[in-house]
JSON list of C-alpha atoms in Angstrom, two decimals:
[
{"chain": "N", "resi": 6, "resn": "MET", "atom": "CA", "xyz": [2.25, 171.25, 87.61]},
{"chain": "N", "resi": 7, "resn": "ASN", "atom": "CA", "xyz": [3.08, 171.93, 91.27]},
{"chain": "N", "resi": 8, "resn": "ILE", "atom": "CA", "xyz": [4.22, 175.50, 91.93]},
{"chain": "N", "resi": 9, "resn": "GLU", "atom": "CA", "xyz": [6.11, 176.25, 95.15]},
{"chain": "N", "resi": 10, "resn": "THR", "atom": "CA", "xyz": [7.12, 179.67, 96.44]},
{"chain": "N", "resi": 11, "resn": "ARG", "atom": "CA", "xyz": [9.88, 179.96, 99.02]},
{"chain": "N", "resi": 12, "resn": "ASN", "atom": "CA", "xyz": [10.64, 183.12, 101.02]},
{"chain": "N", "resi": 13, "resn": "ILE", "atom": "CA", "xyz": [9.40, 185.44, 98.29]},
{"chain": "N", "resi": 14, "resn": "VAL", "atom": "CA", "xyz": [10.11, 189.17, 98.73]},
{"chain": "N", "resi": 15, "resn": "LYS", "atom": "CA", "xyz": [9.41, 191.90, 96.20]},
{"chain": "N", "resi": 16, "resn": "THR", "atom": "CA", "xyz": [10.58, 195.48, 96.67]},
{"chain": "N", "resi": 17, "resn": "TYR", "atom": "CA", "xyz": [9.89, 198.47, 94.43]},
{"chain": "N", "resi": 18, "resn": "GLN", "atom": "CA", "xyz": [11.95, 201.64, 95.02]},
{"chain": "N", "resi": 19, "resn": "GLU", "atom": "CA", "xyz": [12.79, 200.58, 98.58]},
{"chain": "N", "resi": 20, "resn": "LYS", "atom": "CA", "xyz": [9.14, 199.78, 99.35]},
{"chain": "N", "resi": 21, "resn": "THR", "atom": "CA", "xyz": [8.40, 196.15, 100.13]},
{"chain": "N", "resi": 22, "resn": "VAL", "atom": "CA", "xyz": [5.10, 195.16, 98.52]},
{"chain": "N", "resi": 23, "resn": "LEU", "atom": "CA", "xyz": [5.37, 191.42, 99.14]},
{"chain": "N", "resi": 24, "resn": "ASN", "atom": "CA", "xyz": [7.09, 189.67, 102.04]},
{"chain": "N", "resi": 25, "resn": "LEU", "atom": "CA", "xyz": [6.33, 185.97, 102.33]},
{"chain": "N", "resi": 26, "resn": "THR", "atom": "CA", "xyz": [8.90, 185.13, 104.98]},
{"chain": "N", "resi": 27, "resn": "GLY", "atom": "CA", "xyz": [6.62, 184.61, 107.97]},
{"chain": "N", "resi": 28, "resn": "ASP", "atom": "CA", "xyz": [4.48, 181.64, 108.95]},
{"chain": "N", "resi": 29, "resn": "TYR", "atom": "CA", "xyz": [3.70, 180.99, 105.27]},
{"chain": "N", "resi": 30, "resn": "ARG", "atom": "CA", "xyz": [7.21, 181.37, 103.91]},
{"chain": "N", "resi": 31, "resn": "GLU", "atom": "CA", "xyz": [6.56, 178.33, 101.71]},
{"chain": "N", "resi": 32, "resn": "LEU", "atom": "CA", "xyz": [3.37, 178.09, 99.66]},
{"chain": "N", "resi": 33, "resn": "LEU", "atom": "CA", "xyz": [2.35, 175.13, 97.53]},
{"chain": "N", "resi": 34, "resn": "PHE", "atom": "CA", "xyz": [-0.05, 175.55, 94.62]},
{"chain": "N", "resi": 35, "resn": "GLU", "atom": "CA", "xyz": [-0.80, 171.93, 93.95]},
{"chain": "N", "resi": 36, "resn": "SER", "atom": "CA", "xyz": [-1.10, 170.46, 90.47]},
{"chain": "N", "resi": 37, "resn": "GLU", "atom": "CA", "xyz": [-4.55, 169.87, 88.98]},
{"chain": "N", "resi": 38, "resn": "LYS", "atom": "CA", "xyz": [-6.30, 172.05, 91.57]},
{"chain": "N", "resi": 39, "resn": "ILE", "atom": "CA", "xyz": [-8.09, 175.39, 91.39]},
{"chain": "N", "resi": 40, "resn": "HIS", "atom": "CA", "xyz": [-6.36, 177.82, 93.76]},
{"chain": "N", "resi": 41, "resn": "GLY", "atom": "CA", "xyz": [-7.79, 181.17, 94.76]},
{"chain": "N", "resi": 42, "resn": "ILE", "atom": "CA", "xyz": [-5.77, 184.17, 95.94]},
{"chain": "N", "resi": 43, "resn": "ILE", "atom": "CA", "xyz": [-7.94, 186.57, 97.92]},
{"chain": "N", "resi": 44, "resn": "GLY", "atom": "CA", "xyz": [-7.51, 189.62, 100.15]},
{"chain": "N", "resi": 45, "resn": "PRO", "atom": "CA", "xyz": [-7.96, 193.41, 100.20]},
{"chain": "N", "resi": 46, "resn": "ASN", "atom": "CA", "xyz": [-6.81, 195.71, 97.40]},
{"chain": "N", "resi": 47, "resn": "GLY", "atom": "CA", "xyz": [-3.08, 196.38, 97.49]},
{"chain": "N", "resi": 48, "resn": "SER", "atom": "CA", "xyz": [-2.30, 193.22, 99.43]},
{"chain": "N", "resi": 49, "resn": "GLY", "atom": "CA", "xyz": [0.18, 191.85, 96.88]},
{"chain": "N", "resi": 50, "resn": "LYS", "atom": "CA", "xyz": [-2.06, 189.37, 95.04]},
{"chain": "N", "resi": 51, "resn": "THR", "atom": "CA", "xyz": [-1.17, 190.46, 91.52]},
{"chain": "N", "resi": 52, "resn": "THR", "atom": "CA", "xyz": [2.52, 190.79, 92.40]},
{"chain": "N", "resi": 53, "resn": "LEU", "atom": "CA", "xyz": [2.58, 187.21, 93.70]},
{"chain": "N", "resi": 54, "resn": "MET", "atom": "CA", "xyz": [0.77, 185.91, 90.64]},
{"chain": "N", "resi": 55, "resn": "LYS", "atom": "CA", "xyz": [3.09, 187.71, 88.21]},
{"chain": "N", "resi": 56, "resn": "ILE", "atom": "CA", "xyz": [6.10, 186.29, 90.05]},
{"chain": "N", "resi": 57, "resn": "MET", "atom": "CA", "xyz": [4.70, 182.77, 89.81]},
{"chain": "N", "resi": 58, "resn": "ALA", "atom": "CA", "xyz": [3.88, 183.33, 86.13]},
{"chain": "N", "resi": 59, "resn": "GLY", "atom": "CA", "xyz": [7.46, 184.38, 85.45]},
{"chain": "N", "resi": 60, "resn": "LEU", "atom": "CA", "xyz": [6.43, 187.89, 84.40]},
{"chain": "N", "resi": 61, "resn": "ILE", "atom": "CA", "xyz": [8.40, 189.70, 87.11]},
{"chain": "N", "resi": 62, "resn": "THR", "atom": "CA", "xyz": [11.43, 188.64, 89.14]},
{"chain": "N", "resi": 63, "resn": "PRO", "atom": "CA", "xyz": [11.30, 188.54, 92.96]},
{"chain": "N", "resi": 64, "resn": "THR", "atom": "CA", "xyz": [13.79, 190.61, 94.91]},
{"chain": "N", "resi": 65, "resn": "ALA", "atom": "CA", "xyz": [14.47, 187.52, 97.01]},
{"chain": "N", "resi": 66, "resn": "GLY", "atom": "CA", "xyz": [13.22, 183.97, 97.21]},
{"chain": "N", "resi": 67, "resn": "ASP", "atom": "CA", "xyz": [12.53, 181.21, 94.73]},
{"chain": "N", "resi": 68, "resn": "VAL", "atom": "CA", "xyz": [9.69, 179.72, 92.69]},
{"chain": "N", "resi": 69, "resn": "LEU", "atom": "CA", "xyz": [9.87, 176.06, 91.69]},
{"chain": "N", "resi": 70, "resn": "TYR", "atom": "CA", "xyz": [7.80, 174.26, 89.08]},
{"chain": "N", "resi": 71, "resn": "ASN", "atom": "CA", "xyz": [7.63, 170.54, 89.83]},
{"chain": "N", "resi": 72, "resn": "GLY", "atom": "CA", "xyz": [10.81, 171.12, 91.80]},
{"chain": "N", "resi": 73, "resn": "GLN", "atom": "CA", "xyz": [12.61, 172.89, 88.96]},
{"chain": "N", "resi": 74, "resn": "PRO", "atom": "CA", "xyz": [13.43, 176.56, 88.31]},
{"chain": "N", "resi": 75, "resn": "LEU", "atom": "CA", "xyz": [11.63, 178.35, 85.51]},
{"chain": "N", "resi": 76, "resn": "CYS", "atom": "CA", "xyz": [12.84, 177.63, 81.99]},
{"chain": "N", "resi": 77, "resn": "GLN", "atom": "CA", "xyz": [11.46, 178.30, 78.53]},
{"chain": "N", "resi": 78, "resn": "ASP", "atom": "CA", "xyz": [9.82, 174.87, 78.26]},
{"chain": "N", "resi": 79, "resn": "ILE", "atom": "CA", "xyz": [7.90, 175.47, 81.50]},
{"chain": "N", "resi": 80, "resn": "PHE", "atom": "CA", "xyz": [7.11, 179.08, 80.60]},
{"chain": "N", "resi": 81, "resn": "SER", "atom": "CA", "xyz": [5.59, 178.00, 77.27]},
{"chain": "N", "resi": 82, "resn": "GLU", "atom": "CA", "xyz": [3.11, 175.74, 79.10]},
{"chain": "N", "resi": 83, "resn": "MET", "atom": "CA", "xyz": [1.66, 178.58, 81.20]},
{"chain": "N", "resi": 84, "resn": "THR", "atom": "CA", "xyz": [-0.66, 181.42, 80.27]},
{"chain": "N", "resi": 85, "resn": "TYR", "atom": "CA", "xyz": [-1.84, 184.59, 82.04]},
{"chain": "N", "resi": 86, "resn": "SER", "atom": "CA", "xyz": [-5.01, 186.63, 81.60]},
{"chain": "N", "resi": 87, "resn": "THR", "atom": "CA", "xyz": [-6.25, 189.74, 83.40]},
{"chain": "N", "resi": 88, "resn": "HIS", "atom": "CA", "xyz": [-9.57, 191.53, 83.93]},
{"chain": "N", "resi": 89, "resn": "THR", "atom": "CA", "xyz": [-8.46, 194.04, 81.28]},
{"chain": "N", "resi": 90, "resn": "PRO", "atom": "CA", "xyz": [-7.30, 191.69, 78.52]},
{"chain": "N", "resi": 91, "resn": "THR", "atom": "CA", "xyz": [-5.21, 192.97, 75.65]},
{"chain": "N", "resi": 92, "resn": "LEU", "atom": "CA", "xyz": [-6.83, 191.73, 72.48]},
{"chain": "N", "resi": 93, "resn": "PHE", "atom": "CA", "xyz": [-5.38, 192.14, 69.01]},
{"chain": "N", "resi": 94, "resn": "SER", "atom": "CA", "xyz": [-7.00, 194.47, 66.53]},
{"chain": "N", "resi": 95, "resn": "ARG", "atom": "CA", "xyz": [-8.30, 191.47, 64.63]},
{"chain": "N", "resi": 96, "resn": "SER", "atom": "CA", "xyz": [-11.44, 189.40, 64.62]},
{"chain": "N", "resi": 97, "resn": "VAL", "atom": "CA", "xyz": [-12.51, 187.32, 67.61]},
{"chain": "N", "resi": 98, "resn": "TYR", "atom": "CA", "xyz": [-11.71, 184.20, 65.58]},
{"chain": "N", "resi": 99, "resn": "GLU", "atom": "CA", "xyz": [-8.18, 185.39, 64.79]},
{"chain": "N", "resi": 100, "resn": "ASN", "atom": "CA", "xyz": [-7.51, 186.28, 68.43]},
{"chain": "N", "resi": 101, "resn": "ILE", "atom": "CA", "xyz": [-8.43, 182.80, 69.61]},
{"chain": "N", "resi": 102, "resn": "ALA", "atom": "CA", "xyz": [-6.49, 181.16, 66.78]},
{"chain": "N", "resi": 103, "resn": "TYR", "atom": "CA", "xyz": [-3.30, 183.14, 67.39]},
{"chain": "N", "resi": 104, "resn": "PRO", "atom": "CA", "xyz": [-1.64, 180.86, 70.01]},
{"chain": "N", "resi": 105, "resn": "LEU", "atom": "CA", "xyz": [-2.24, 177.88, 67.74]},
{"chain": "N", "resi": 106, "resn": "LYS", "atom": "CA", "xyz": [-0.82, 179.61, 64.67]},
{"chain": "N", "resi": 107, "resn": "ILE", "atom": "CA", "xyz": [2.43, 180.60, 66.37]},
{"chain": "N", "resi": 108, "resn": "ARG", "atom": "CA", "xyz": [2.77, 176.97, 67.48]},
{"chain": "N", "resi": 109, "resn": "LYS", "atom": "CA", "xyz": [2.37, 175.98, 63.83]},
{"chain": "N", "resi": 110, "resn": "ARG", "atom": "CA", "xyz": [-0.68, 173.77, 64.31]},
{"chain": "N", "resi": 111, "resn": "GLU", "atom": "CA", "xyz": [-2.37, 172.31, 61.24]},
{"chain": "N", "resi": 112, "resn": "GLN", "atom": "CA", "xyz": [-5.09, 174.52, 59.75]},
{"chain": "N", "resi": 113, "resn": "ASN", "atom": "CA", "xyz": [-7.81, 171.90, 60.23]},
{"chain": "N", "resi": 114, "resn": "ASP", "atom": "CA", "xyz": [-6.81, 171.52, 63.88]},
{"chain": "N", "resi": 115, "resn": "ILE", "atom": "CA", "xyz": [-6.90, 175.28, 64.36]},
{"chain": "N", "resi": 116, "resn": "HIS", "atom": "CA", "xyz": [-10.35, 175.61, 62.80]},
{"chain": "N", "resi": 117, "resn": "GLN", "atom": "CA", "xyz": [-11.78, 172.74, 64.83]},
{"chain": "N", "resi": 118, "resn": "THR", "atom": "CA", "xyz": [-10.34, 174.00, 68.12]},
{"chain": "N", "resi": 119, "resn": "VAL", "atom": "CA", "xyz": [-11.44, 177.60, 67.58]},
{"chain": "N", "resi": 120, "resn": "SER", "atom": "CA", "xyz": [-14.92, 176.56, 66.47]},
{"chain": "N", "resi": 121, "resn": "GLN", "atom": "CA", "xyz": [-15.36, 174.45, 69.62]},
{"chain": "N", "resi": 122, "resn": "LEU", "atom": "CA", "xyz": [-14.23, 177.33, 71.83]},
{"chain": "N", "resi": 123, "resn": "LEU", "atom": "CA", "xyz": [-16.51, 179.81, 70.07]},
{"chain": "N", "resi": 124, "resn": "GLU", "atom": "CA", "xyz": [-19.44, 177.51, 70.71]},
{"chain": "N", "resi": 125, "resn": "GLU", "atom": "CA", "xyz": [-18.47, 176.76, 74.31]},
{"chain": "N", "resi": 126, "resn": "PHE", "atom": "CA", "xyz": [-18.14, 180.45, 75.19]},
{"chain": "N", "resi": 127, "resn": "GLU", "atom": "CA", "xyz": [-21.27, 181.34, 73.19]},
{"chain": "N", "resi": 128, "resn": "ILE", "atom": "CA", "xyz": [-19.49, 183.86, 70.99]},
{"chain": "N", "resi": 129, "resn": "THR", "atom": "CA", "xyz": [-19.88, 182.19, 67.57]},
{"chain": "N", "resi": 130, "resn": "ASP", "atom": "CA", "xyz": [-22.15, 185.02, 66.42]},
{"chain": "N", "resi": 131, "resn": "ILE", "atom": "CA", "xyz": [-19.37, 187.59, 66.93]},
{"chain": "N", "resi": 132, "resn": "LYS", "atom": "CA", "xyz": [-16.47, 185.52, 65.54]},
{"chain": "N", "resi": 133, "resn": "ASN", "atom": "CA", "xyz": [-15.90, 187.98, 62.67]},
{"chain": "N", "resi": 134, "resn": "GLN", "atom": "CA", "xyz": [-16.26, 191.09, 64.81]},
{"chain": "N", "resi": 135, "resn": "SER", "atom": "CA", "xyz": [-13.22, 193.16, 65.75]},
{"chain": "N", "resi": 136, "resn": "ALA", "atom": "CA", "xyz": [-12.05, 192.22, 69.24]},
{"chain": "N", "resi": 137, "resn": "ARG", "atom": "CA", "xyz": [-11.52, 195.91, 69.98]},
{"chain": "N", "resi": 138, "resn": "ARG", "atom": "CA", "xyz": [-15.28, 196.52, 69.78]},
{"chain": "N", "resi": 139, "resn": "LEU", "atom": "CA", "xyz": [-16.50, 193.97, 72.30]},
{"chain": "N", "resi": 140, "resn": "SER", "atom": "CA", "xyz": [-18.40, 194.38, 75.55]},
{"chain": "N", "resi": 141, "resn": "GLY", "atom": "CA", "xyz": [-16.68, 193.52, 78.83]},
{"chain": "N", "resi": 142, "resn": "GLY", "atom": "CA", "xyz": [-18.16, 190.04, 78.98]},
{"chain": "N", "resi": 143, "resn": "GLU", "atom": "CA", "xyz": [-17.37, 189.34, 75.33]},
{"chain": "N", "resi": 144, "resn": "SER", "atom": "CA", "xyz": [-13.79, 190.50, 75.81]},
{"chain": "N", "resi": 145, "resn": "GLN", "atom": "CA", "xyz": [-13.29, 188.28, 78.84]},
{"chain": "N", "resi": 146, "resn": "LYS", "atom": "CA", "xyz": [-14.73, 185.23, 77.11]},
{"chain": "N", "resi": 147, "resn": "THR", "atom": "CA", "xyz": [-12.59, 185.85, 74.04]},
{"chain": "N", "resi": 148, "resn": "ALA", "atom": "CA", "xyz": [-9.46, 186.30, 76.15]},
{"chain": "N", "resi": 149, "resn": "LEU", "atom": "CA", "xyz": [-10.09, 183.12, 78.12]},
{"chain": "N", "resi": 150, "resn": "ALA", "atom": "CA", "xyz": [-10.87, 181.13, 74.97]},
{"chain": "N", "resi": 151, "resn": "ARG", "atom": "CA", "xyz": [-7.55, 182.34, 73.54]},
{"chain": "N", "resi": 152, "resn": "ALA", "atom": "CA", "xyz": [-5.73, 181.40, 76.75]},
{"chain": "N", "resi": 153, "resn": "LEU", "atom": "CA", "xyz": [-7.20, 177.90, 76.68]},
{"chain": "N", "resi": 154, "resn": "SER", "atom": "CA", "xyz": [-6.77, 177.28, 72.95]},
{"chain": "N", "resi": 155, "resn": "PHE", "atom": "CA", "xyz": [-3.35, 175.61, 73.16]},
{"chain": "N", "resi": 156, "resn": "SER", "atom": "CA", "xyz": [-4.21, 173.51, 76.26]},
{"chain": "N", "resi": 157, "resn": "PRO", "atom": "CA", "xyz": [-1.75, 175.00, 78.78]},
{"chain": "N", "resi": 158, "resn": "ARG", "atom": "CA", "xyz": [-0.78, 173.14, 81.93]},
{"chain": "N", "resi": 159, "resn": "VAL", "atom": "CA", "xyz": [-1.14, 176.20, 84.19]},
{"chain": "N", "resi": 160, "resn": "LEU", "atom": "CA", "xyz": [-3.61, 179.07, 83.86]},
{"chain": "N", "resi": 161, "resn": "PHE", "atom": "CA", "xyz": [-3.17, 182.32, 85.81]},
{"chain": "N", "resi": 162, "resn": "LEU", "atom": "CA", "xyz": [-6.26, 184.53, 86.02]},
{"chain": "N", "resi": 163, "resn": "ASP", "atom": "CA", "xyz": [-6.36, 187.99, 87.59]},
{"chain": "N", "resi": 164, "resn": "GLU", "atom": "CA", "xyz": [-10.00, 188.93, 88.29]},
{"chain": "N", "resi": 165, "resn": "PRO", "atom": "CA", "xyz": [-11.31, 187.27, 85.09]},
{"chain": "N", "resi": 166, "resn": "THR", "atom": "CA", "xyz": [-14.98, 187.95, 85.88]},
{"chain": "N", "resi": 167, "resn": "ALA", "atom": "CA", "xyz": [-14.79, 191.44, 87.35]},
{"chain": "N", "resi": 168, "resn": "ASN", "atom": "CA", "xyz": [-17.64, 193.72, 86.26]},
{"chain": "N", "resi": 169, "resn": "ILE", "atom": "CA", "xyz": [-19.24, 191.35, 83.76]},
{"chain": "N", "resi": 170, "resn": "ASP", "atom": "CA", "xyz": [-22.74, 189.92, 83.51]},
{"chain": "N", "resi": 171, "resn": "PRO", "atom": "CA", "xyz": [-23.85, 186.82, 85.47]},
{"chain": "N", "resi": 172, "resn": "LYS", "atom": "CA", "xyz": [-24.34, 184.72, 82.33]},
{"chain": "N", "resi": 173, "resn": "SER", "atom": "CA", "xyz": [-20.76, 185.35, 81.21]},
{"chain": "N", "resi": 174, "resn": "ILE", "atom": "CA", "xyz": [-19.51, 184.52, 84.70]},
{"chain": "N", "resi": 175, "resn": "GLN", "atom": "CA", "xyz": [-21.42, 181.23, 84.57]},
{"chain": "N", "resi": 176, "resn": "ILE", "atom": "CA", "xyz": [-19.92, 180.34, 81.18]},
{"chain": "N", "resi": 177, "resn": "ILE", "atom": "CA", "xyz": [-16.38, 181.19, 82.30]},
{"chain": "N", "resi": 178, "resn": "GLU", "atom": "CA", "xyz": [-16.63, 179.25, 85.55]},
{"chain": "N", "resi": 179, "resn": "ALA", "atom": "CA", "xyz": [-18.04, 176.22, 83.73]},
{"chain": "N", "resi": 180, "resn": "ALA", "atom": "CA", "xyz": [-15.14, 176.30, 81.27]},
{"chain": "N", "resi": 181, "resn": "LEU", "atom": "CA", "xyz": [-12.60, 176.48, 84.11]},
{"chain": "N", "resi": 182, "resn": "LYS", "atom": "CA", "xyz": [-14.13, 173.61, 86.05]},
{"chain": "N", "resi": 183, "resn": "LYS", "atom": "CA", "xyz": [-14.37, 171.51, 82.89]},
{"chain": "N", "resi": 184, "resn": "ARG", "atom": "CA", "xyz": [-10.66, 171.98, 82.02]},
{"chain": "N", "resi": 185, "resn": "ASN", "atom": "CA", "xyz": [-9.64, 171.27, 85.57]},
{"chain": "N", "resi": 186, "resn": "ARG", "atom": "CA", "xyz": [-11.77, 168.14, 85.78]},
{"chain": "N", "resi": 187, "resn": "GLU", "atom": "CA", "xyz": [-11.14, 166.70, 82.33]},
{"chain": "N", "resi": 188, "resn": "GLU", "atom": "CA", "xyz": [-7.63, 167.90, 81.50]},
{"chain": "N", "resi": 189, "resn": "GLY", "atom": "CA", "xyz": [-6.10, 168.36, 84.94]},
{"chain": "N", "resi": 190, "resn": "LEU", "atom": "CA", "xyz": [-5.46, 172.04, 84.28]},
{"chain": "N", "resi": 191, "resn": "THR", "atom": "CA", "xyz": [-3.89, 173.81, 87.26]},
{"chain": "N", "resi": 192, "resn": "ILE", "atom": "CA", "xyz": [-5.69, 177.13, 87.76]},
{"chain": "N", "resi": 193, "resn": "ILE", "atom": "CA", "xyz": [-4.63, 180.02, 89.98]},
{"chain": "N", "resi": 194, "resn": "ILE", "atom": "CA", "xyz": [-7.21, 182.78, 90.18]},
{"chain": "N", "resi": 195, "resn": "ILE", "atom": "CA", "xyz": [-7.35, 186.15, 91.93]},
{"chain": "N", "resi": 196, "resn": "THR", "atom": "CA", "xyz": [-10.91, 187.05, 92.86]},
{"chain": "N", "resi": 197, "resn": "HIS", "atom": "CA", "xyz": [-12.75, 189.43, 95.18]},
{"chain": "N", "resi": 198, "resn": "ASN", "atom": "CA", "xyz": [-15.90, 187.39, 94.69]},
{"chain": "N", "resi": 199, "resn": "LEU", "atom": "CA", "xyz": [-16.01, 185.08, 97.70]},
{"chain": "N", "resi": 200, "resn": "SER", "atom": "CA", "xyz": [-19.05, 183.27, 96.32]},
{"chain": "N", "resi": 201, "resn": "GLN", "atom": "CA", "xyz": [-17.03, 182.48, 93.23]},
{"chain": "N", "resi": 202, "resn": "ALA", "atom": "CA", "xyz": [-14.03, 181.41, 95.32]},
{"chain": "N", "resi": 203, "resn": "PHE", "atom": "CA", "xyz": [-16.18, 178.93, 97.21]},
{"chain": "N", "resi": 204, "resn": "ARG", "atom": "CA", "xyz": [-17.87, 177.68, 94.05]},
{"chain": "N", "resi": 205, "resn": "ILE", "atom": "CA", "xyz": [-14.75, 176.77, 92.14]},
{"chain": "N", "resi": 206, "resn": "CYS", "atom": "CA", "xyz": [-11.65, 176.81, 94.36]},
{"chain": "N", "resi": 207, "resn": "THR", "atom": "CA", "xyz": [-10.27, 173.87, 96.32]},
{"chain": "N", "resi": 208, "resn": "HIS", "atom": "CA", "xyz": [-7.66, 175.98, 98.12]},
{"chain": "N", "resi": 209, "resn": "LEU", "atom": "CA", "xyz": [-7.48, 179.65, 99.15]},
{"chain": "N", "resi": 210, "resn": "THR", "atom": "CA", "xyz": [-4.51, 181.85, 100.00]},
{"chain": "N", "resi": 211, "resn": "PHE", "atom": "CA", "xyz": [-5.28, 185.07, 101.87]},
{"chain": "N", "resi": 212, "resn": "LEU", "atom": "CA", "xyz": [-2.89, 188.03, 101.53]},
{"chain": "N", "resi": 213, "resn": "ASP", "atom": "CA", "xyz": [-2.91, 191.29, 103.43]},
{"chain": "N", "resi": 214, "resn": "GLN", "atom": "CA", "xyz": [-0.36, 194.13, 103.25]},
{"chain": "N", "resi": 215, "resn": "GLY", "atom": "CA", "xyz": [2.09, 191.90, 101.42]},
{"chain": "N", "resi": 216, "resn": "SER", "atom": "CA", "xyz": [1.94, 189.03, 103.90]},
{"chain": "N", "resi": 217, "resn": "CYS", "atom": "CA", "xyz": [0.15, 185.69, 103.82]},
{"chain": "N", "resi": 218, "resn": "LEU", "atom": "CA", "xyz": [-2.28, 185.28, 106.70]},
{"chain": "N", "resi": 219, "resn": "PHE", "atom": "CA", "xyz": [-3.80, 181.94, 105.75]},
{"chain": "N", "resi": 220, "resn": "SER", "atom": "CA", "xyz": [-3.51, 179.23, 103.11]},
{"chain": "N", "resi": 221, "resn": "ASP", "atom": "CA", "xyz": [-5.88, 176.28, 103.27]},
{"chain": "N", "resi": 222, "resn": "THR", "atom": "CA", "xyz": [-9.26, 174.99, 102.13]},
{"chain": "N", "resi": 223, "resn": "PRO", "atom": "CA", "xyz": [-12.23, 177.38, 101.79]},
{"chain": "N", "resi": 224, "resn": "GLU", "atom": "CA", "xyz": [-13.94, 175.65, 104.71]},
{"chain": "N", "resi": 225, "resn": "LYS", "atom": "CA", "xyz": [-10.96, 176.23, 107.00]},
{"chain": "N", "resi": 226, "resn": "ILE", "atom": "CA", "xyz": [-10.56, 179.84, 105.99]},
{"chain": "N", "resi": 227, "resn": "MET", "atom": "CA", "xyz": [-14.21, 180.43, 106.85]},
{"chain": "N", "resi": 228, "resn": "ALA", "atom": "CA", "xyz": [-13.58, 178.92, 110.27]},
{"chain": "N", "resi": 229, "resn": "ALA", "atom": "CA", "xyz": [-10.47, 181.05, 110.89]},
{"chain": "N", "resi": 230, "resn": "THR", "atom": "CA", "xyz": [-10.61, 183.56, 113.74]},
{"chain": "N", "resi": 231, "resn": "HIS", "atom": "CA", "xyz": [-8.09, 186.10, 112.42]},
{"chain": "N", "resi": 232, "resn": "PRO", "atom": "CA", "xyz": [-9.66, 189.60, 112.71]},
{"chain": "N", "resi": 233, "resn": "THR", "atom": "CA", "xyz": [-8.47, 190.78, 109.27]},
{"chain": "N", "resi": 234, "resn": "ILE", "atom": "CA", "xyz": [-9.89, 187.70, 107.59]},
{"chain": "N", "resi": 235, "resn": "ASP", "atom": "CA", "xyz": [-13.13, 187.98, 109.54]},
{"chain": "N", "resi": 236, "resn": "GLU", "atom": "CA", "xyz": [-13.51, 191.62, 108.50]},
{"chain": "N", "resi": 237, "resn": "PHE", "atom": "CA", "xyz": [-12.82, 190.84, 104.84]},
{"chain": "N", "resi": 238, "resn": "ILE", "atom": "CA", "xyz": [-15.36, 188.00, 104.81]},
{"chain": "N", "resi": 239, "resn": "SER", "atom": "CA", "xyz": [-18.00, 190.09, 106.59]},
{"chain": "N", "resi": 240, "resn": "PHE", "atom": "CA", "xyz": [-17.70, 192.90, 104.03]},
{"chain": "N", "resi": 241, "resn": "ASN", "atom": "CA", "xyz": [-17.74, 190.46, 101.12]},
{"chain": "N", "resi": 242, "resn": "ARG", "atom": "CA", "xyz": [-20.44, 188.17, 102.46]},
{"chain": "N", "resi": 243, "resn": "PHE", "atom": "CA", "xyz": [-22.21, 186.11, 99.80]}
]
C-alpha cells in the first residue's frame, strides 16, 4: 500500500511540532518497501508515524493510501507497535491469538498461525507465561508476533528493538525482512540504530525540529552534505 503525505502540519497548544511544507512537502512511502524514519529526539518522527497510522489527525494536510483517504477498510489492514508495547494480562499465546479471534478465524487456523509465530520468534517455551511478566526482548517479540498474526498490509514500528538483546534484534529483523520479501508487507520503522536502518531499510526519511531534511535511499543520505545530518550520523556511527 502506497502512503503519501501532503503538506502535513501538526500543532499542539499553538506549538507546531511537525511542519512538512518545505522542500519535502510531499512524501511517498512506497508499497512493499521497508522505510526508515530517523533523526534526533523530538524531531517529529512519532507524530508523523501516528498521523500516517490514523491514530492522530493532522492540523493541516492530507494522507492518502493508494490515492484514497483513510477509511475503516484501510485502517483494519494496518497495525502499529511501539518500543513499550501494551500487552494484555493474559498468556503470550492468548496475546498473539487475539487479533485472529476478533476477526473470527477458525480455531485450527488460529492454533497453526500462533504456533508458527511462537516458533519463529523463539518464544514457544514461554507461551503459557503471563505477558505482563516478560523481559524487554520477550515483550517486543510477543508484540511483533501479535502485530503480524493477521497478515496486515502495512506495519508501523516505533523503535521496536530499543534496549533489547542482540539475539532478539536479529530475530525481529529477520521476521521483518521475511514478511517484506515473501508477503510484500510495507514496513515503516522509526529507529535510532543507523546500523539497523542500513541493514533493513530501502528508503530513509530524516526529520529534524519538525521538518524533513532528506528523503531518499540510505546510500544517498550517507552522501548528503547537510550539517545536521552529518552531525547525527557522526554521533550514531556504526
